[in-house]
Amino acid sequence: MDTTQLREQLKTQIIKFLNLTDLTPADIKDDEPLFGDGLGLDSIDSLELIVLLKKEYGIDIRDPREGRKVLIDVATMADYIAEHGKK
């Protein structure tokens, strides 16, 4: 799977996992921050994203500092999955 496909897949999974029913993948920009002024996610959402990475890609993030580096935006998540994912 190329990076573009992975990014689109991630957007769909984020919407599904976080129950963001008012959004579509087209509403989420690849470089839009997931937290704060961007998508507006919170700390509970970050835990859900960590579960998503574990369940869907076999990536186990245990260090909060690593999580903050990975969960910046969709592009950063996709790059991390491409490098560390098991699927």
Coordinates of C-alpha atoms in Angstrom, one line a residue:
M1 CA 0.0 0.0 0.0
D2 CA 1.4 3.4 -0.9
T3 CA 1.5 6.4 1.4
T4 CA -1.5 8.1 -0.3
Q5 CA -3.7 5.0 0.2
L6 CA -2.5 4.6 3.7
R7 CA -3.4 8.2 4.6
E8 CA -6.9 7.8 3.2
Q9 CA -7.3 4.5 5.1
L10 CA -6.2 6.2 8.3
K11 CA -8.7 9.0 7.8
T12 CA -11.5 6.5 7.5
Q13 CA -10.3 4.6 10.5
I14 CA -9.9 7.7 12.6
I15 CA -13.5 8.7 11.8
K16 CA -14.8 5.2 12.6
F17 CA -12.7 4.6 15.8
L18 CA -13.5 8.1 17.2
N19 CA -17.1 8.1 16.1
L20 CA -16.6 11.4 14.2
T21 CA -19.8 10.9 12.2
D22 CA -20.0 14.5 11.1
L23 CA -16.7 14.2 9.2
T24 CA -15.7 12.5 5.9
P25 CA -12.1 11.6 5.0
A26 CA -12.1 14.6 2.6
D27 CA -12.6 16.9 5.7
I28 CA -9.3 15.9 7.2
K29 CA -6.2 17.3 5.7
D30 CA -3.0 15.2 5.7
D31 CA -1.1 17.9 7.6
E32 CA -3.9 19.2 9.8
P33 CA -3.0 18.8 13.5
L34 CA -5.1 16.2 15.2
F35 CA -5.1 18.0 18.5
G36 CA -5.7 21.6 19.5
D37 CA -6.7 24.0 16.8
G38 CA -6.7 21.3 14.1
L39 CA -9.1 18.5 14.3
G40 CA -9.7 19.2 18.0
L41 CA -9.1 15.8 19.4
D42 CA -8.4 15.4 23.2
S43 CA -6.4 13.1 25.4
I44 CA -9.1 10.3 25.4
D45 CA -9.0 10.4 21.6
S46 CA -5.2 9.9 21.7
L47 CA -5.7 6.7 23.7
E48 CA -8.2 5.5 21.1
L49 CA -5.6 6.3 18.3
I50 CA -3.0 4.3 20.2
V51 CA -5.5 1.4 20.3
L52 CA -6.1 1.8 16.6
L53 CA -2.4 1.6 15.8
K54 CA -2.1 -1.6 18.0
K55 CA -5.2 -3.3 16.6
E56 CA -4.8 -2.4 12.9
Y57 CA -1.1 -2.2 12.4
G58 CA 0.5 -4.1 15.3
I59 CA 2.2 -1.0 16.6
D60 CA 2.5 -0.9 20.4
I61 CA 3.2 2.6 21.7
R62 CA 4.0 2.6 25.4
D63 CA 6.0 5.7 25.8
P64 CA 3.9 8.9 25.9
R65 CA 6.8 10.9 24.4
E66 CA 6.7 8.6 21.4
G67 CA 3.0 8.9 21.1
R68 CA 3.3 12.7 21.0
K69 CA 5.7 12.4 18.1
V70 CA 3.5 10.0 16.2
L71 CA 0.0 11.5 16.7
I72 CA 0.8 14.9 15.2
D73 CA -1.2 14.5 12.0
V74 CA -2.4 11.9 9.4
A75 CA 0.8 12.3 7.4
T76 CA 3.1 11.6 10.4
M77 CA 1.0 8.7 11.5
A78 CA 1.1 7.2 8.0
D79 CA 4.9 7.6 7.8
Y80 CA 5.3 5.9 11.2
I81 CA 3.0 3.0 10.2
A82 CA 5.0 2.6 6.9
E83 CA 8.2 2.4 8.9
H84 CA 7.1 0.4 11.9
G85 CA 3.8 -1.4 11.0
K86 CA 3.6 -5.2 10.8
K87 CA 0.9 -5.3 8.1

